[in-house]
Short mmCIF file of C-alpha atoms and ligand atoms in Angstrom, two decimals:
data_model
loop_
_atom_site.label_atom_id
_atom_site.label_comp_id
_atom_site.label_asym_id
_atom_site.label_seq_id
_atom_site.Cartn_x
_atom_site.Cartn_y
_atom_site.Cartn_z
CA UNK U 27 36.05 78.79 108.52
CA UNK U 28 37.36 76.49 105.80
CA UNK U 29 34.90 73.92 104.92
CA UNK U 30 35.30 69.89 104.28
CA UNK U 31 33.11 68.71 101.87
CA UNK U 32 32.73 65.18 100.54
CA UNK U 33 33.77 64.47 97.34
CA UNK U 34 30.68 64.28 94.72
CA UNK U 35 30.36 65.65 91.05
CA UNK U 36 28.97 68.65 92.34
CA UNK U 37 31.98 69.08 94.89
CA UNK U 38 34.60 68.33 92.57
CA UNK U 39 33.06 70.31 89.66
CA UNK U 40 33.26 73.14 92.21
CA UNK U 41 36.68 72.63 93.09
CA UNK U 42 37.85 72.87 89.08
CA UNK U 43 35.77 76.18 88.93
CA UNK U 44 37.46 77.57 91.92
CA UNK U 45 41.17 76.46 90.46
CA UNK U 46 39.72 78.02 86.87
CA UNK U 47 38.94 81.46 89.07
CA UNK U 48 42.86 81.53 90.25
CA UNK U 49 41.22 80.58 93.42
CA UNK U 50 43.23 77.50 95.88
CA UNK U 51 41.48 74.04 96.49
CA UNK U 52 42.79 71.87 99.48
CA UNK U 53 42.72 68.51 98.06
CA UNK U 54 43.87 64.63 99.00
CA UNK U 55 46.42 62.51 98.12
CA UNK U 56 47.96 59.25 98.91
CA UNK U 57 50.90 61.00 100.78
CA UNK U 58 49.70 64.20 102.12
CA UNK U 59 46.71 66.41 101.72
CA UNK U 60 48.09 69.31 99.21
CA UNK U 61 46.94 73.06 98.33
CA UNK U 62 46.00 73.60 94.96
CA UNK U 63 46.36 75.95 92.35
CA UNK U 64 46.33 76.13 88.62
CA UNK U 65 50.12 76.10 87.93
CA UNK U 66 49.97 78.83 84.66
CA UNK U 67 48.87 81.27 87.05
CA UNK U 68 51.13 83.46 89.05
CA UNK U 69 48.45 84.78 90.99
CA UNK U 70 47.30 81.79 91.86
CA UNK U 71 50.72 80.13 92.61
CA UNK U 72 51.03 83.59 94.62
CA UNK U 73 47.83 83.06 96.93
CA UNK U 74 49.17 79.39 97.86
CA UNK U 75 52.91 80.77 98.94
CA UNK U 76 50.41 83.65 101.37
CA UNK U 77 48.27 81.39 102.44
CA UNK U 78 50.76 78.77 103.75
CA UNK U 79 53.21 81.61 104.86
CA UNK U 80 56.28 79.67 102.60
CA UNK U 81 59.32 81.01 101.81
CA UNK U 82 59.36 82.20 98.68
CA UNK U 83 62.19 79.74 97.53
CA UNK U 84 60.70 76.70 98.30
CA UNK U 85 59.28 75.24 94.96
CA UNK U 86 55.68 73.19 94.71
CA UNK U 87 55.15 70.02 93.15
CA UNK U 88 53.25 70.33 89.82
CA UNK U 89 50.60 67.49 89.87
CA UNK U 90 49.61 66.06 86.73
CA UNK U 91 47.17 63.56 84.87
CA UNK U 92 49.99 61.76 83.56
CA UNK U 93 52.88 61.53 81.62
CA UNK U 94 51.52 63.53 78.66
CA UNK U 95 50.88 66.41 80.87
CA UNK U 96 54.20 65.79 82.57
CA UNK U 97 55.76 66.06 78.94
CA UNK U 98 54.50 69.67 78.55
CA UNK U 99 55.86 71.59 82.08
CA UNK U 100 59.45 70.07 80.76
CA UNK U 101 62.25 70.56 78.56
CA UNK U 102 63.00 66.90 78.00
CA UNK U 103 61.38 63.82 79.06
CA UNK U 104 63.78 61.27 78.09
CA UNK U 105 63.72 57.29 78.85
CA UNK U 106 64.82 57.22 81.82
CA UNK U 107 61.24 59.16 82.90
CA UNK U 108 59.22 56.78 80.64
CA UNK U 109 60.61 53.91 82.47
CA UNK U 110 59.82 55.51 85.95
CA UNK U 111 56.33 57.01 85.27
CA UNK U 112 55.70 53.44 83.68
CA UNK U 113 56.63 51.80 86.54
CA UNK U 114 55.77 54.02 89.72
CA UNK U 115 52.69 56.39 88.62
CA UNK U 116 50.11 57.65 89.46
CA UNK U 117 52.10 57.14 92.72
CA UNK U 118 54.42 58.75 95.13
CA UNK U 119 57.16 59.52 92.86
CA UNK U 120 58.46 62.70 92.10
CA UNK U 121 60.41 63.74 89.08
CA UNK U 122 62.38 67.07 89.33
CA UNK U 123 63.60 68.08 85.97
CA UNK U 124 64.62 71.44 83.88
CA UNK U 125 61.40 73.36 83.41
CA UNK U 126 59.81 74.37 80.32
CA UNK U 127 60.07 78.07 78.99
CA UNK U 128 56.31 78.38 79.08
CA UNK U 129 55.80 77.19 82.77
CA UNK U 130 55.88 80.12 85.16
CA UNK U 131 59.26 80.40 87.03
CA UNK U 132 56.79 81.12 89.87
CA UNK U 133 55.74 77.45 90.28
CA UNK U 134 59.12 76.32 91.00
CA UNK U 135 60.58 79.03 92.88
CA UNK U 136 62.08 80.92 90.37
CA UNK U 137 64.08 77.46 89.57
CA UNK U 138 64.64 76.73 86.46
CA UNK U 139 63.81 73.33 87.35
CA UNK U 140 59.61 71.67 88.03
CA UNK U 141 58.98 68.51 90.20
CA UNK U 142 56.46 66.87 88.50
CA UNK U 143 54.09 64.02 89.97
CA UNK U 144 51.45 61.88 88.93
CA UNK U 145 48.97 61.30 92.41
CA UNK U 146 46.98 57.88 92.78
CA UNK U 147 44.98 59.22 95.16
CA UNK U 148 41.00 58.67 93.27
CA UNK U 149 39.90 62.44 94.49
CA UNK U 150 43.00 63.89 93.34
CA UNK U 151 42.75 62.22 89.98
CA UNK U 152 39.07 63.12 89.69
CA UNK U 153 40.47 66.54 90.53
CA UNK U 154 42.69 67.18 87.97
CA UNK U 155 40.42 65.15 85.33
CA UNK U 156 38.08 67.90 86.13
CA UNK U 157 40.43 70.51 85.86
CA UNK U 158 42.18 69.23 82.76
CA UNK U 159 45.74 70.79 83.43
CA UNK U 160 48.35 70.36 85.79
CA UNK U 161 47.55 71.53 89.48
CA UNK U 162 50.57 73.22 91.91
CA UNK U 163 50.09 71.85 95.40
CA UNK U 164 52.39 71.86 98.44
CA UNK U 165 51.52 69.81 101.71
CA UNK U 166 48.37 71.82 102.83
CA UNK U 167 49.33 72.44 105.95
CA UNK U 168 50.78 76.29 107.17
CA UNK U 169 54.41 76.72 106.47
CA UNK U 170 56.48 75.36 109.56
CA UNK U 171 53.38 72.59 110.61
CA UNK U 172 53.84 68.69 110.41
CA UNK U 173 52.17 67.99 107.25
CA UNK U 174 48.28 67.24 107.00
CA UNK U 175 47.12 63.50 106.26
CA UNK U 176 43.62 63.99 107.52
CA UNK U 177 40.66 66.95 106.31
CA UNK U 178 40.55 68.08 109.83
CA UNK U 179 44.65 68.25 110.07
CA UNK U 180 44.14 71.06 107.14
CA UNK U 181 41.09 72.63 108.66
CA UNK U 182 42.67 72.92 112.01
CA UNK U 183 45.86 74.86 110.46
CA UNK U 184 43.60 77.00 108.30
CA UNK U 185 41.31 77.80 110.84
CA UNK U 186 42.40 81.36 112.36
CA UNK U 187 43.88 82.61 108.92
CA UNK U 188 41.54 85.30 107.20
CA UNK U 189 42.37 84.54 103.91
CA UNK U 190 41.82 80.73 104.30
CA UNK U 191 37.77 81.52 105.37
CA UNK U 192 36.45 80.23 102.19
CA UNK U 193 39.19 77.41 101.53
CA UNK U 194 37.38 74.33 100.31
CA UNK U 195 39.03 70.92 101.43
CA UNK U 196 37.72 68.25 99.65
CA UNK U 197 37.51 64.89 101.86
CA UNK U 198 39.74 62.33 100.89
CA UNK U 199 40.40 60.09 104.34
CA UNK U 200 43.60 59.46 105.83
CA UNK U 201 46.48 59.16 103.16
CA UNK U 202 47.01 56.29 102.65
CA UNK U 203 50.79 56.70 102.42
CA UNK U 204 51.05 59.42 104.88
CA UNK U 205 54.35 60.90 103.96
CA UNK U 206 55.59 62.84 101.33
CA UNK U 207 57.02 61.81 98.01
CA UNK U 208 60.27 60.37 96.88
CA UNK U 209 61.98 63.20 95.24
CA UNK U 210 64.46 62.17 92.00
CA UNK U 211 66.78 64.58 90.61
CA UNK U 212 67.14 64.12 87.11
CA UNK U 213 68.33 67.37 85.94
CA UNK U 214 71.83 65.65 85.69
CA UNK U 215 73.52 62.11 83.83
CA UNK U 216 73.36 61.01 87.81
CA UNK U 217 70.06 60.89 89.70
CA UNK U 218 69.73 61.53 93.06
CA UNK U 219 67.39 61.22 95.76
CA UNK U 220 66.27 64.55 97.29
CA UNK U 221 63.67 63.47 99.67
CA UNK U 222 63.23 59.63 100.30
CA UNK U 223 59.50 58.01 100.68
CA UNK U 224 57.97 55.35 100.55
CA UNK U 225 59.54 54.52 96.69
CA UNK U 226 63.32 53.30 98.14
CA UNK U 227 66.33 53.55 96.56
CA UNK U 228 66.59 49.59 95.72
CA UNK U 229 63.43 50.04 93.64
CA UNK U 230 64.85 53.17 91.94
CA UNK U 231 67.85 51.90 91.13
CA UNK U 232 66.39 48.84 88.99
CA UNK U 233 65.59 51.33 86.74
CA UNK U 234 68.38 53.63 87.06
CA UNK U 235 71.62 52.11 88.18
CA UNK U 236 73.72 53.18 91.24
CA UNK U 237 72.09 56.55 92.70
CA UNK U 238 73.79 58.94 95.25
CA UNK U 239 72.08 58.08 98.61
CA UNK U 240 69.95 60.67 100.07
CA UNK U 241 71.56 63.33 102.65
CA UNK U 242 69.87 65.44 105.13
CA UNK U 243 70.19 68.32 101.80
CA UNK U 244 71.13 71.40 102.48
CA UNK U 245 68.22 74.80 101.88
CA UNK U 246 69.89 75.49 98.61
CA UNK U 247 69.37 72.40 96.32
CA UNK U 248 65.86 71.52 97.83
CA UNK U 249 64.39 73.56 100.45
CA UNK U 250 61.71 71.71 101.85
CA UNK U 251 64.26 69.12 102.64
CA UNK U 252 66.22 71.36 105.31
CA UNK U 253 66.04 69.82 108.66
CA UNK U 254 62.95 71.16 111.12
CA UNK U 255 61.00 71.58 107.92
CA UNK U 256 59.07 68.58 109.97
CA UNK U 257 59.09 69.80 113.09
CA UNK U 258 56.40 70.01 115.63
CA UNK U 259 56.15 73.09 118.03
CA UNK U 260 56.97 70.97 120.83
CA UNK U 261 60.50 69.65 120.62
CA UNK U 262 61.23 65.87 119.80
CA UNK U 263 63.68 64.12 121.00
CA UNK U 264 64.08 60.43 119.67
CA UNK U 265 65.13 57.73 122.01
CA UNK U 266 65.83 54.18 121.85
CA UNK U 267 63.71 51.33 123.76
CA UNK U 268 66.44 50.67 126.68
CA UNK U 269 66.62 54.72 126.96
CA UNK U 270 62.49 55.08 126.64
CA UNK U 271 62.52 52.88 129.95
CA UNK U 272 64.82 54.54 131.69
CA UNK U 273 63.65 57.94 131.18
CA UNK U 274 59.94 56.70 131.91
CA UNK U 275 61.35 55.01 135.70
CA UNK U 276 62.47 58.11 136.47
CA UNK U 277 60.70 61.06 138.88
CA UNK U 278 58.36 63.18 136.30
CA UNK U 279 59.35 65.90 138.60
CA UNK U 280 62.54 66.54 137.10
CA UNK U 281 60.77 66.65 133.47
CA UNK U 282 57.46 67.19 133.71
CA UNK U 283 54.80 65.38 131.62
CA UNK U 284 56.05 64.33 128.20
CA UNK U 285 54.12 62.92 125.21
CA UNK U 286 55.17 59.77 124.10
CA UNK U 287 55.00 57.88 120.68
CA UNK U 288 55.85 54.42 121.35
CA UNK U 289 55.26 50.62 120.80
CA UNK U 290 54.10 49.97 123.84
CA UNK U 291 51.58 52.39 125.84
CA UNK U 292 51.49 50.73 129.05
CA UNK U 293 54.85 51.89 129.65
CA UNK U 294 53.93 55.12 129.88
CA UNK U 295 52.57 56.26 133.09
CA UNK U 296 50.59 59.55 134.33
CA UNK U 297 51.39 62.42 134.31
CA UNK U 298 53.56 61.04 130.82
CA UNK U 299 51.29 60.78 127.75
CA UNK U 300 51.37 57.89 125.44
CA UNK U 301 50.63 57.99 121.56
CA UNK U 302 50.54 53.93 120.33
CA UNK U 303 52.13 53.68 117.42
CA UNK U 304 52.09 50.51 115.25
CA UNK U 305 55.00 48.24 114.49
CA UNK U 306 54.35 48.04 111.05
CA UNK U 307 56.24 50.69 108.94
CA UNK U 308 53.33 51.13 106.33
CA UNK U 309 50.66 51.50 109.08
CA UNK U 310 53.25 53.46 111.15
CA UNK U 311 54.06 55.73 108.45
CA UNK U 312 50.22 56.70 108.06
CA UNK U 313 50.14 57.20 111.40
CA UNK U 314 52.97 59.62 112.25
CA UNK U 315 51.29 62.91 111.23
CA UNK U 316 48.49 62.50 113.10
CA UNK U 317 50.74 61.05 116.30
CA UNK U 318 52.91 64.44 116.34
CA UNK U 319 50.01 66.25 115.50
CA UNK U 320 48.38 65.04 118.71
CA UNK U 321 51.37 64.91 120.52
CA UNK U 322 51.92 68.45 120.19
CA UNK U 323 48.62 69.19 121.49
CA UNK U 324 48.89 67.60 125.06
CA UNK U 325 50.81 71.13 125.66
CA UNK U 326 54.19 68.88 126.84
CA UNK U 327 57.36 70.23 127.32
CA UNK U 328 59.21 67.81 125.39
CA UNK U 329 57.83 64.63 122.58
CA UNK U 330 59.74 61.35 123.08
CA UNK U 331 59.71 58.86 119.97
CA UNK U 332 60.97 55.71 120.46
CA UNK U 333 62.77 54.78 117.78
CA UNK U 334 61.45 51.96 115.20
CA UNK U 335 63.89 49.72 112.87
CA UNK U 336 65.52 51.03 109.99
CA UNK U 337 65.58 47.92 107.66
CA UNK U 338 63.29 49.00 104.43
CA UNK U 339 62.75 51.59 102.62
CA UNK U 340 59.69 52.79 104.47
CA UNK U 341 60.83 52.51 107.40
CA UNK U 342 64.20 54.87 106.69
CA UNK U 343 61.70 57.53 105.09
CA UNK U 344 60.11 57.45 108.65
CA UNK U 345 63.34 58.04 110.17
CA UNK U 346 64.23 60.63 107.73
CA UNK U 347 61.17 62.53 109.12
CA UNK U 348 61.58 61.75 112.49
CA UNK U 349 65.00 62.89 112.36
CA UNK U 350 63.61 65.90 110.77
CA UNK U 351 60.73 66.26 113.34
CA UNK U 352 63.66 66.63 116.17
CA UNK U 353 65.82 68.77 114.53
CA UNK U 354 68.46 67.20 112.35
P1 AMP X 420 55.87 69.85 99.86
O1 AMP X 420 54.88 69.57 98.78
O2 AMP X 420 55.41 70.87 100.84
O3 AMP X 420 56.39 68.60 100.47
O4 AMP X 420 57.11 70.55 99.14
C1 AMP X 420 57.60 70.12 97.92
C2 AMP X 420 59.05 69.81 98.06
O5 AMP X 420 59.51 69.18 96.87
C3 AMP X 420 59.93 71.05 98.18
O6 AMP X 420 59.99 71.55 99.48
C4 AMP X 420 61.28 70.51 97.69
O7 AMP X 420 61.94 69.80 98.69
C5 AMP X 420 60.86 69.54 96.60
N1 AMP X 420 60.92 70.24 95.30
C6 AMP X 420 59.90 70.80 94.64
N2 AMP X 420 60.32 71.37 93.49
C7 AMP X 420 61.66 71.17 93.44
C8 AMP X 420 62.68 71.53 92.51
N3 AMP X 420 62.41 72.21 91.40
N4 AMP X 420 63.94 71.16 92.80
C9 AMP X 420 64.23 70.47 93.92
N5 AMP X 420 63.32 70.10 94.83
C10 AMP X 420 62.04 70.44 94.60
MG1 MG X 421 55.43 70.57 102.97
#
């Protein structure tokens, strides 16, 4: 069984020694827990892609102390990243740019691009302290799974795999942020968002001018982006308030239970299942991984989400994922 351990100087130093080994460390951060590995070793990288069960064309994102360390997994770091690191790390800001010769085409892919990101999360800055280079790390959670913002969430999806029986996951708490990164392009004169998060577009364009607004991308230019990459098992559908109602007035008969993430609970009545969610987008955003993961579990036939606002940044990352979660 994988094993959560608290974070302590023996822990962590353990954790470093495992990632010096080629070994993979399950680690916190302030979006999502992440899988570790050192990112100048292919094996390594290898054992993360196996033990998640990812596509082999879906790059990781190369955590690093800062911008120093950023500097060295990339061809050029030019003022535009100095102005965004300076501004938006360690945070949830990703940088995708072209990749150094020296980094291994295996940690991005076989791109010849890197995302690069500096985390703020304390463990996962003790973490790479420790470990003194730059640590590859998708979401920790098995290729196909809603992402993991909770120790358990990554022990849970690790739990039957054979492989995974030794997997150390330090203990970091729920993520603060709870959803993934803001991916930048920057490979190009115009940046573009690739995934939004919590880091809107307003905020990034301060600093860069106009920017191309995110799309649901396509597998090619950023696969973890494709729609369903979110997805739980059971199927979502997203429906507004005035359509929540009606669906929960009528005859369960004719749908059978369904698990519900709304405002409101007390709307939902047996045999329906409610998940509360709150109306604030940061808490609600911290939430939502949890909620699905939950969700899922009450063995419905269906997930209704009621549908929050759309009118910040946050809260359009959460639709971006909820949209995800059901599909496209
Ligand atoms: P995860 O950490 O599981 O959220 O996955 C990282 C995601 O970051 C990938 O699925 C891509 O969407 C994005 N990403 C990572 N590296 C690159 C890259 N070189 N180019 C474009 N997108 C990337
Ligand atoms: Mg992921």
């Amino acid at each position: 069984m994988p094993r959560i351990v608290a974070p302590t100087d023996d822990s962590l130093a353990q954790a470093a020694d495992v990632l010096r080994g080629g070994g993979v460390v399950a680690f916190p951060t302030e979006t999502v827990y992440g899988l570790g590995a050192d990112t100048f070793n292919t094996s390594a990288i290898a054992r993360v892609y196996a033990l998640k069960g990812r596509p082999a064309d879906n790059p990781l994102i190369a955590h690093v102390r800062g911008v120093d360390d950023a500097r060295t997994l990339v061809q050029s770091w030019d003022d535009r990243c100095d102005k965004l690191a300076g501004r938006f790390w360690p945070g949830p800001l990703t940088l995708v740019l072209h990749r150094a010769s020296k980094v291994p085409a295996a940690a991005a892919a076989g791109l010849d691009t890197i995302a690069v990101r500096c985390p703020s999360h304390p463990v996962a800055r003790q973490l790479l302290e420790r470990f003194a280079a730059p640590i590859s790390a998708p979401s920790a959670n098995r290729s196909g799974c809603v992402s993991p913002t909770q120790a358990r969430h990554v022990a849970d999806d690790f739990s039957s795999i054979a492989d995974a029986a030794d997997l150390m996951i330090l203990d970091g708490g729920d993520s603060e942020v709870g959803i993934e990164s803001t991916v930048v392009d920057l490979t190009s004169a115009r940046p573009r968002i690739l995934r939004p998060g919590s880091i809107g577009v307003e905020q990034l364009e301060e600093i860069l001018g106009t920017m191309e607004s995110p799309r649901m991308e396509s597998q090619t230019i950023s696969p973890g982006t494709s729609p369903l990459h979110y997805a739980p098992r059971t199927p979502v559908e997203l429906v507004d308030t005035m359509e929540l109602k009606q669906r929960m007035a009528e005859p369960a008969n004719t749908s059978g239970p369904l698990a519900v993430l709304c405002f409101s609970p007390p709307f939902v009545k047996p045999p329906h299942k409610p998940v509360g969610m709150p109306r604030r987008a940061d808490q609600y955003a911290r939430r939502l991984y949890d909620a699905l993961r939950r969700a899922d579990g009450f063995g419905c036939s269906r997930i209704l989400i009621e549908l929050p606002p759309a009118d910040n940044a946050l809260w359009r990352a959460v639709h971006d994922r909820l949209r995800r979660a059901a599909g496209g």
